[in-house]
Short mmCIF file of C-alpha atoms in Angstrom, two decimals:
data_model
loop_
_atom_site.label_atom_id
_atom_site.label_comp_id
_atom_site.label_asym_id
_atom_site.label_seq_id
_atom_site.Cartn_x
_atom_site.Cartn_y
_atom_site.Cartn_z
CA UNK A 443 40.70 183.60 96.67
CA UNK A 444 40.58 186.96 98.87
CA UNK A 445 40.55 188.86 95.66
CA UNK A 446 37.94 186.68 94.08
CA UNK A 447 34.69 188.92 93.56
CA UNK A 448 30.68 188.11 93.39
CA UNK A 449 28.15 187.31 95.85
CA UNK A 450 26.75 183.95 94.33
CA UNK A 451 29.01 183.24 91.59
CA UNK A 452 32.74 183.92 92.51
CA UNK A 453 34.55 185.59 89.24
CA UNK A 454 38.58 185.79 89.10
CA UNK A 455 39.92 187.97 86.90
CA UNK A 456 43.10 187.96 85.22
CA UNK A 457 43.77 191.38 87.12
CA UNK A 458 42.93 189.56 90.36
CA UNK A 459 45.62 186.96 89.57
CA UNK A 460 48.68 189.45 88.16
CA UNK A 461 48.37 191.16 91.08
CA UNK A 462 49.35 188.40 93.39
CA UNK A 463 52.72 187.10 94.76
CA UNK A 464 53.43 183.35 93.72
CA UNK A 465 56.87 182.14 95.86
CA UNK A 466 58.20 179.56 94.22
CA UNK A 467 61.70 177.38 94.76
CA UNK A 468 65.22 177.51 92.15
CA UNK A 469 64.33 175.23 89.03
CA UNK A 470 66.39 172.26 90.47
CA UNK A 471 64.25 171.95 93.89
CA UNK A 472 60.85 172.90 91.43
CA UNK A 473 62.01 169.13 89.27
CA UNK A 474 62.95 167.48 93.02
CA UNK A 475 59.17 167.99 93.88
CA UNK A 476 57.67 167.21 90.25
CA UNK A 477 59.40 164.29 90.21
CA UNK A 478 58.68 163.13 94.09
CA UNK A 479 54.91 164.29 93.33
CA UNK A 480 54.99 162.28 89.86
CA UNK A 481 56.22 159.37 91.72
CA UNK A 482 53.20 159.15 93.97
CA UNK A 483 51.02 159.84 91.64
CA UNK A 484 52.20 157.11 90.01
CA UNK A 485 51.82 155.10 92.98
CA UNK A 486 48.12 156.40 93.38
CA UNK A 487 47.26 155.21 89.99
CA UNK A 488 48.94 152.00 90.68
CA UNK A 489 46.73 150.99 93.52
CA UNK A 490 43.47 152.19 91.75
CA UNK A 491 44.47 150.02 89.32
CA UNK A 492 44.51 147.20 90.90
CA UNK A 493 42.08 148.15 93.35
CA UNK A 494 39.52 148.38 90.29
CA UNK A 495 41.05 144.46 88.94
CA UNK A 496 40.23 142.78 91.82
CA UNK A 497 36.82 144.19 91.68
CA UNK A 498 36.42 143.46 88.27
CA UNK A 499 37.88 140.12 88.89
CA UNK A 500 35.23 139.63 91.65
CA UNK A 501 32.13 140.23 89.16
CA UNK A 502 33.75 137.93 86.78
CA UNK A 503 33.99 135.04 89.98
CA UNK A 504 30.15 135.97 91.30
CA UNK A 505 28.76 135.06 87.66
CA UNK A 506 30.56 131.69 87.15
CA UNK A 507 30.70 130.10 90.39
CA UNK A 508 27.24 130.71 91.10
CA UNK A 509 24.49 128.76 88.77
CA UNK A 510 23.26 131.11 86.08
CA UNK A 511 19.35 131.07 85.72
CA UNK A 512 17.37 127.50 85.45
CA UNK A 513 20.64 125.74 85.78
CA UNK A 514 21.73 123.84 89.02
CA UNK A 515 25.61 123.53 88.10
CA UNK A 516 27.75 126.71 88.28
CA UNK A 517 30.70 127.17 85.64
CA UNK A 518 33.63 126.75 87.54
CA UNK A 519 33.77 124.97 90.70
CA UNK A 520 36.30 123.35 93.09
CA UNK A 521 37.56 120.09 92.16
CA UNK A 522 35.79 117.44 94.08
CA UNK A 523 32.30 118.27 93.82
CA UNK A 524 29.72 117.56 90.94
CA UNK A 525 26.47 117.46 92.11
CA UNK A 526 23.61 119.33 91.84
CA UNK A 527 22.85 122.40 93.50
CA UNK A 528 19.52 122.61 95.95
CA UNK A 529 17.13 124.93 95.39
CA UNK A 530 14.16 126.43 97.53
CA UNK A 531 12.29 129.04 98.11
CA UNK A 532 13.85 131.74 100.72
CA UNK A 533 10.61 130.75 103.26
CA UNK A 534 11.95 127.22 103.28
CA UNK A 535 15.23 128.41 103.75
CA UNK A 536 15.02 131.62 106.42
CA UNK A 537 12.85 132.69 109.28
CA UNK A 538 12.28 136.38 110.29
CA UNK A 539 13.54 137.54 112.99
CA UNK A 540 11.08 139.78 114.78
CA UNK A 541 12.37 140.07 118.38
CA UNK A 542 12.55 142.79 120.46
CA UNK A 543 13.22 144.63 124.12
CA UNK A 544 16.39 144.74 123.85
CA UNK A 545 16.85 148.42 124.12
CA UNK A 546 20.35 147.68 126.38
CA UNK A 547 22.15 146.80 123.00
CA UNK A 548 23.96 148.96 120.85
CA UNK A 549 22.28 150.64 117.98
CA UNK A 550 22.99 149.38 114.43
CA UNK A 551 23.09 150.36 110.96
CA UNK A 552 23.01 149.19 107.60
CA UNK A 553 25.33 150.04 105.20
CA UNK A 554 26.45 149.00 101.61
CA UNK A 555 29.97 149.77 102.07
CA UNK A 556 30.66 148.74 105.52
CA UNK A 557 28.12 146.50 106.36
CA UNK A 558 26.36 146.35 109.81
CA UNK A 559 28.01 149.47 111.82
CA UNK A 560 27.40 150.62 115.32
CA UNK A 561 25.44 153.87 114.55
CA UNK A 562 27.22 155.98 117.38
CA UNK A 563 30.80 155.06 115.18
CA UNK A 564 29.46 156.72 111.61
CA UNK A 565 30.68 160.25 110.97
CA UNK A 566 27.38 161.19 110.34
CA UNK A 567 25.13 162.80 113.11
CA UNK A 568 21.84 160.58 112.91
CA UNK A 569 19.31 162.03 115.17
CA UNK A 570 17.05 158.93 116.88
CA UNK A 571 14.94 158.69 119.57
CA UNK A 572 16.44 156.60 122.57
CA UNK A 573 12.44 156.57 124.44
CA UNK A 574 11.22 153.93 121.45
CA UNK A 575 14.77 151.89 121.47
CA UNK A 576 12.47 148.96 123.13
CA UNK A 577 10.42 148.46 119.96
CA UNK A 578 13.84 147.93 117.77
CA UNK A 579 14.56 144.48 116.26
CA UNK A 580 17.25 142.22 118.15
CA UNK A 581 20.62 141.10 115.32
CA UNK A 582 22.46 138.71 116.41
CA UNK A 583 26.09 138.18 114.96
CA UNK A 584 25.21 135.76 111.92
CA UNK A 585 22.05 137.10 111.02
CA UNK A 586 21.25 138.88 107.72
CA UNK A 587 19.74 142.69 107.76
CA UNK A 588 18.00 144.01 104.97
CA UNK A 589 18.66 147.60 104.64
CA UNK A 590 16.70 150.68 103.49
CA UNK A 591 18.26 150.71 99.66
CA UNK A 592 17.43 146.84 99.57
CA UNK A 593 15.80 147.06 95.87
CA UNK A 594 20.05 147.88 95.14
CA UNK A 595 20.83 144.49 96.76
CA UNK A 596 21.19 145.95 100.51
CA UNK A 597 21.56 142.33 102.25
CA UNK A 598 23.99 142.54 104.88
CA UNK A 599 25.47 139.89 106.61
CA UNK A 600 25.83 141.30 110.88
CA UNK A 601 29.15 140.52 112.40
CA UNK A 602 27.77 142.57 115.50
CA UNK A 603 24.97 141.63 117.90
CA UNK A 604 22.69 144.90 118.52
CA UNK A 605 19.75 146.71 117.68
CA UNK A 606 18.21 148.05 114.61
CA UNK A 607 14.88 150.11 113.87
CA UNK A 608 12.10 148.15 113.08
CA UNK A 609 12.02 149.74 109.53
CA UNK A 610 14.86 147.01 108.91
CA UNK A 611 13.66 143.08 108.05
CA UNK A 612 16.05 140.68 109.76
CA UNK A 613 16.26 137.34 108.78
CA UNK A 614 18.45 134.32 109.93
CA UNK A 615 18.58 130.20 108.52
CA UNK A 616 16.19 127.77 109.52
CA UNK A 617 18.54 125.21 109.74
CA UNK A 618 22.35 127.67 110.85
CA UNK A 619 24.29 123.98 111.31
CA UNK A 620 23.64 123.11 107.55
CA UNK A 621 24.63 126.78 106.28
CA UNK A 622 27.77 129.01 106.01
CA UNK A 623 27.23 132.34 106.24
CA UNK A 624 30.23 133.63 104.14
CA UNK A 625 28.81 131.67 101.42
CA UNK A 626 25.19 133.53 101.35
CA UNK A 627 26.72 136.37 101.97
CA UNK A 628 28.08 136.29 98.51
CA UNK A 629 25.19 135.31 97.17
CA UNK A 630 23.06 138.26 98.35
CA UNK A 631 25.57 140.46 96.59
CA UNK A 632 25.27 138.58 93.70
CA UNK A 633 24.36 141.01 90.28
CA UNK A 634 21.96 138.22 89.07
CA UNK A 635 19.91 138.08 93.12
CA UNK A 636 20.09 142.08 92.91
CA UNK A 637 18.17 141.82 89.48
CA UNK A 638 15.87 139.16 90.70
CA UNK A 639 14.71 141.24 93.53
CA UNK A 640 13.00 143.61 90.79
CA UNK A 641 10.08 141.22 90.82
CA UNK A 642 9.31 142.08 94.41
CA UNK A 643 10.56 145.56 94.38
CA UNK A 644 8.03 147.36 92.48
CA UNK A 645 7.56 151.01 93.93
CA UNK A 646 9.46 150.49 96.39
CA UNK A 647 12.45 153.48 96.68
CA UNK A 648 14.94 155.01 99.36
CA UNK A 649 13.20 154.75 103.08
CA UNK A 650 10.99 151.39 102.32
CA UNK A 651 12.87 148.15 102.51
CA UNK A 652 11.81 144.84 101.25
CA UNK A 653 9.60 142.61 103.65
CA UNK A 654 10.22 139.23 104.32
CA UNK A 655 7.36 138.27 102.77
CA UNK A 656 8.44 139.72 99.25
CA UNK A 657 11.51 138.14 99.89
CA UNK A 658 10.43 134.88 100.99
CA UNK A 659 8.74 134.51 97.53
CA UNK A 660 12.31 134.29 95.70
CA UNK A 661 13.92 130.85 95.11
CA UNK A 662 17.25 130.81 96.10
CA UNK A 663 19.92 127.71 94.92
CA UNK A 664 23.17 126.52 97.01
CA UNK A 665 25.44 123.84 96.94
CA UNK A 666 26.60 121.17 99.95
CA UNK A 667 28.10 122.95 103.12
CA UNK A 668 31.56 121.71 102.45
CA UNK A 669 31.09 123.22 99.12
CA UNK A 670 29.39 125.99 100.24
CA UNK A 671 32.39 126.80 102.33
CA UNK A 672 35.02 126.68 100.15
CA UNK A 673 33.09 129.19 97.68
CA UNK A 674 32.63 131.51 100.97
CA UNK A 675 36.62 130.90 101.64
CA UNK A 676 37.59 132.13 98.26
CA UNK A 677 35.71 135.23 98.38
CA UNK A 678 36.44 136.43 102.19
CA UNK A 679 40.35 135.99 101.41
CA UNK A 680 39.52 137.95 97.89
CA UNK A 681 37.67 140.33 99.77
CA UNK A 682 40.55 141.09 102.17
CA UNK A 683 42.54 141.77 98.94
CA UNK A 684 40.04 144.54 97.99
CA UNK A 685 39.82 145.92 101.14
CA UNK A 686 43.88 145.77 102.09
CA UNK A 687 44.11 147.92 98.28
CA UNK A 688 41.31 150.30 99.18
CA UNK A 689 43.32 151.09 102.36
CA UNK A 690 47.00 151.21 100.42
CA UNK A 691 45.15 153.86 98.12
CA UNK A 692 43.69 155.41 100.89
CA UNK A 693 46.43 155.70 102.80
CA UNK A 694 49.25 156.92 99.78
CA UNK A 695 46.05 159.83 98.93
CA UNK A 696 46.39 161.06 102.34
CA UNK A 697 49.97 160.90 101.77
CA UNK A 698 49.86 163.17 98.78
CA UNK A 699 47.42 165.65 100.77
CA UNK A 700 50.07 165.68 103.88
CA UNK A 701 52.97 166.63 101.32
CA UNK A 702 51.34 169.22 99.75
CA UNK A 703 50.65 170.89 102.84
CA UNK A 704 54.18 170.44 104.07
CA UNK A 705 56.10 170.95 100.77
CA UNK A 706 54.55 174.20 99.81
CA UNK A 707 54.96 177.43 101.56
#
C-alpha cells in the first residue's frame, strides 16, 4: 500500500498496481497451496458449523426444559420426575449481598462471554482507582453478579471469590443447601428471563445495572434439587462442547493466519 495515495481516503489506482512486482511460485506449487489452503478452509467452515449447531441446539434445550409462561411443567424432562415446579418471587428466593472491606481481594469483572474475570487478566487497560477498593462489594465463588448490560440478561454466575465495584448488585440463595448453582445459572441465561427483565428495565441502558430490588420483584420457577441438577449437568457438559468448538475454530483460524505468513514470500 506504499503507492496508495490520499490523506483521508486512501485511492489505488490501476497504475499504482501495474507498476508493482507480484512473485509468485510454478503452477504446480500455486495448486499445492490452493488446495492445502482450501482444505483448511474447509476445516474452518466445518467447526463454525458445528460451533453455530450446538448453539442453536442450546436455544432449542433452554425453551423446552424450562416451563414456558404460567405453566409449572417444562416440555421435556428427565425420566423420573413429574411434579410440579415451585415458584417464588426472587426476594423469597435470594438475598443481596452488600458486604464490603475487602480491598485485599482481587478485582473482578463482569462479562457476557467469559463470565466473572479477574480484571488485571482482560486485554483491555481499565483504569480504576485502588484508594476506594474498600467500598467494593465482596463475591464469593457461588454467588451471582449482575453486570452493567444486565437489561441483555448480564447474570453471571462467579467461579472466583474477589471484589467488584459497587455499581455491580450481587446476590446469592437464601437457602445454598436446597439450590444448584449450574441449574440457575441456566436459567438466568434463559431468552424467556432476559425478556422478562423488560418489566424492570425501563430506561435503564449501558453503565446502570438492575437493583436487587427490581429484580427481587420477578417470580422465578425451579424444579426439586435432584432435578435441578441433572438439568444443570446437561447443560455444563453441553457447554463444554461449545466452548471445546469455539477453541478448535479458534485455534485452526490462527492456523490459517500462521500459514499465510509462512507460505508466502
Amino acid at each position: 500500500m506504499s503507492r496508495a495515495q490520499g490523506k483521508t481516503i486512501v485511492h489505488l489506482h490501476n497504475s499504482d498496481i501495474a507498476a508493482s512486482q507480484i512473485r509468485y511460485p510454478t503452477l504446480p506449487e500455486q495448486r499445492r497451496i490452493g488446495t492445502f489452503f482450501s482444505a483448511l478452509d474447509s476445516l474452518i467452515a466445518a467447526a463454525e458449523r458445528q460451533e453455530d449447531l450446538l448453539k442453536q441446539k442450546k436455544q432449542a434445550y433452554l425453551q423446552l426444559m424450562f416451563p414456558r409462561e404460567g405453566e409449572t411443567q417444562p416440555r421435556l424432562r428427565f425420566s423420573g420426575f413429574s411434579k410440579d415446579w415451585e415458584q417464588r418471587r426472587s426476594s423469597e428466593q435470594f438475598v443481596p449481598v452488600k458486604e464490603n472491606g475487602h480491598s485485599d481481594l482481587p478485582v473482578l469483572s463482569a462479562t457476557q462471554s467469559e463470565g466473572m474475570v479477574y480484571r488485571d487478566d482482560q486485554s483491555r487497560d481499565i483504569k480504576f482507582k485502588t484508594d476506594n477498593l474498600s467500598s467494593y462489594k465482596l463475591v464469593r465463588a457461588g454467588d451471582f453478579v449482575i453486570s452493567l448490560r444486565s437489561f441483555q440478561g448480564g447474570f453471571e454466575l462467579s467461579d472466583k471469590t474477589g471484589i467488584v465495584s459497587p455499581a455491580y448488585t450481587v446476590f446469592t440463595h437464601a437457602e445454598c443447601s436446597s439450590q444448584d448453582n449450574a441449574y440457575w445459572k441456566q436459567y438466568f441465561k434463559r431468552k424467556s428471563f432476559i425478556e422478562s427483565l423488560k418489566t424492570v428495565t425501563f430506561g435503564i441502558r449501558d453503565g446502570k445495572t438492575i437493583s436487587f430490588s427490581d429484580f427481587s420483584s420477578l417470580k422465578c420457577i425451579f424444579p426439586s434439587l435432584p432435578e435441578q441438577r441433572r438439568i444443570g449437568e446437561f447443560f455444563t457438559t453441553l457447554d463444554n462442547l461449545i466452548a471445546a468448538t469455539e477453541e478448535r475454530t479458534r485455534a485452526l483460524k490462527e492456523m490459517k493466519s500462521a500459514y499465510l505468513q509462512r507460505m508466502f514470500v
